[in-house]
Amino acid sequence: MDSTMKYVRKNYEKNYVQTYLNSNKNKFCTLILLILIRTIICVLFMYIMSGCEKIENPDESTINVLPEGWYHFEKQNEFSCILADENIVLAGGTEGLFKKNKEENGFSIMLNNKRKYEMVRSIMKDSRGLWWIGHQDGISIMIENEVVHITMLNDKKIGQVTSFMEDKDGNIYCGTYNGAWRIGPGMVNSIKNSIKTGINSDNYTKAGDIKLITTADGLLHDMVNVMFCDSRGFLWFGSYTAKGGGITNIKNDRIKTFDILSGLLQNYITSITEDGDGKVWVGSGVYTSGGANVFSYTGKEYILSGALKLEDGLAGDKVRHIYFDVYGNGWFCSEYDGIAIFNREERRIYLLTDKNGLSDNEVKDICPDTEGNLWLACRRGITYIPAEWLQKELAGFNEVLD
């Protein structure tokens, strides 16, 4: 009897242990399976949120095939400004200043005293052949591969430079968060000579030839985001603020301002340019509000004469940048939705997005090179559009108007 009970008990314990092990084994397998499923879901979610694009390969397009002759560069980087001449292309953004020589296939980063330029917001080449680069540490000026860095003017720190402008008298203006620095021709020539001689300073002072223009001089706001000198010599200053934002228009002693109360679509000004008919266009917007205002000249002053909005065919509410091509078409770049191209009758003729050629839907700057090709600075990368494509697709829309 005792032996029988021992046998039964032994088998019971053996079966119990086996059942326990099997049960925990099933629980362990179930846990592993749940972890795997969760990991797969997370990976799929991140893939979808990234726009189904492999960011690790910066030159891979979001579309299957780019239009003929188009190229993308540096898609892993953000770009805010770009400028080209007959020899080089300079592009700047959050990650620094990049340069491409005409014979080279790609861009290479340029260094500022062995470190990257930070937050490059504006690039301009003036009538003297000087390249002006605006970044968070002030101004860098380049000519013939020689560079001078300026961090102070009149013993004041410059800080982040947002924009540049040259007026009809050869004065250079540097937009900042504290106003616009006006550097006179004498000082510009002095800086140019210092670059050539190698005697440089990071603080230039000259009474009467350097002035910081602020609200005390008629600006709506000290935060100067964009500037433009039109063909008639009027100076345009745009601020990017809710309170005190808008446009200040100056010529000689005449000052006129425009804001949302006087008809602007928004006080946040993003771009200013002039079309072939002498009308000045102002891009504006914040988030999902804004558009493009147009100003006409009466023979004595500018008046607000019209606007383009989303319902008129813009790609998005906010206009990030405006550019007019050699055929008279206006390129209205949005914050999120690509570029709407309008002919001179203000009829939309083309829509460019990351689905049919752009490296990103947010285009912040456009410039032509000497051969008629276009270079676009985008939130992700640089888009190159050849002159042949532009002629084929956009040349004929304004012929009947000429």
Coordinates of N, CA and C in Angstrom, one line a residue, residues 30 32 62 68-69 83 133 152 159 187 193 196 198 211 221 227 242 254 263 289 329 378 395:
T30 N 4.4 33.5 -25.1 CA 3.4 34.5 -25.3 C 4.0 35.9 -25.1
I32 N 7.2 36.8 -25.4 CA 8.1 37.1 -26.5 C 7.4 37.5 -27.7
T62 N 11.9 61.1 -52.7 CA 10.6 60.6 -52.2 C 9.7 60.1 -53.4
E68 N 13.5 64.7 -65.8 CA 14.8 64.6 -66.5 C 15.6 65.8 -66.2
G69 N 16.8 65.6 -65.8 CA 17.8 66.7 -65.5 C 17.7 67.2 -64.1
L83 N 22.6 80.9 -53.2 CA 23.0 81.9 -54.2 C 24.1 81.3 -55.1
I133 N 27.7 86.7 -45.9 CA 27.0 85.5 -45.3 C 26.6 85.9 -43.9
M152 N 31.0 92.3 -34.3 CA 30.6 93.6 -33.7 C 30.7 94.7 -34.7
G159 N 25.0 89.6 -33.5 CA 24.1 88.5 -33.2 C 23.6 87.9 -34.5
M187 N 33.0 102.4 -45.6 CA 33.4 101.2 -44.7 C 33.4 99.9 -45.5
N193 N 39.4 96.1 -48.5 CA 40.8 96.2 -48.5 C 41.5 95.4 -47.4
K196 N 41.9 91.9 -48.5 CA 43.0 91.7 -49.5 C 44.3 91.8 -48.8
G198 N 44.8 91.2 -45.5 CA 45.0 90.2 -44.4 C 44.9 90.9 -43.1
K211 N 25.4 102.7 -39.1 CA 24.3 103.1 -38.3 C 23.3 102.0 -38.1
H221 N 9.1 97.6 -36.3 CA 9.7 96.8 -35.2 C 11.2 96.6 -35.4
M227 N 14.5 92.1 -46.2 CA 14.7 93.5 -46.7 C 14.7 93.4 -48.3
A242 N 3.9 89.3 -34.3 CA 2.5 89.6 -34.3 C 2.2 91.0 -34.0
R254 N 10.8 109.9 -46.7 CA 9.4 109.5 -46.7 C 9.3 108.1 -46.1
G263 N -4.5 96.3 -44.2 CA -4.8 95.4 -45.3 C -3.9 94.2 -45.6
S289 N -2.1 80.5 -41.8 CA -2.7 81.8 -42.1 C -1.7 82.7 -42.8
N329 N 6.8 84.2 -64.8 CA 5.9 83.4 -63.9 C 6.4 83.6 -62.5
C378 N 15.7 74.0 -49.6 CA 14.5 73.4 -49.0 C 14.7 73.0 -47.5
A395 N 7.8 78.1 -70.5 CA 8.1 79.3 -71.3 C 6.9 79.9 -72.0

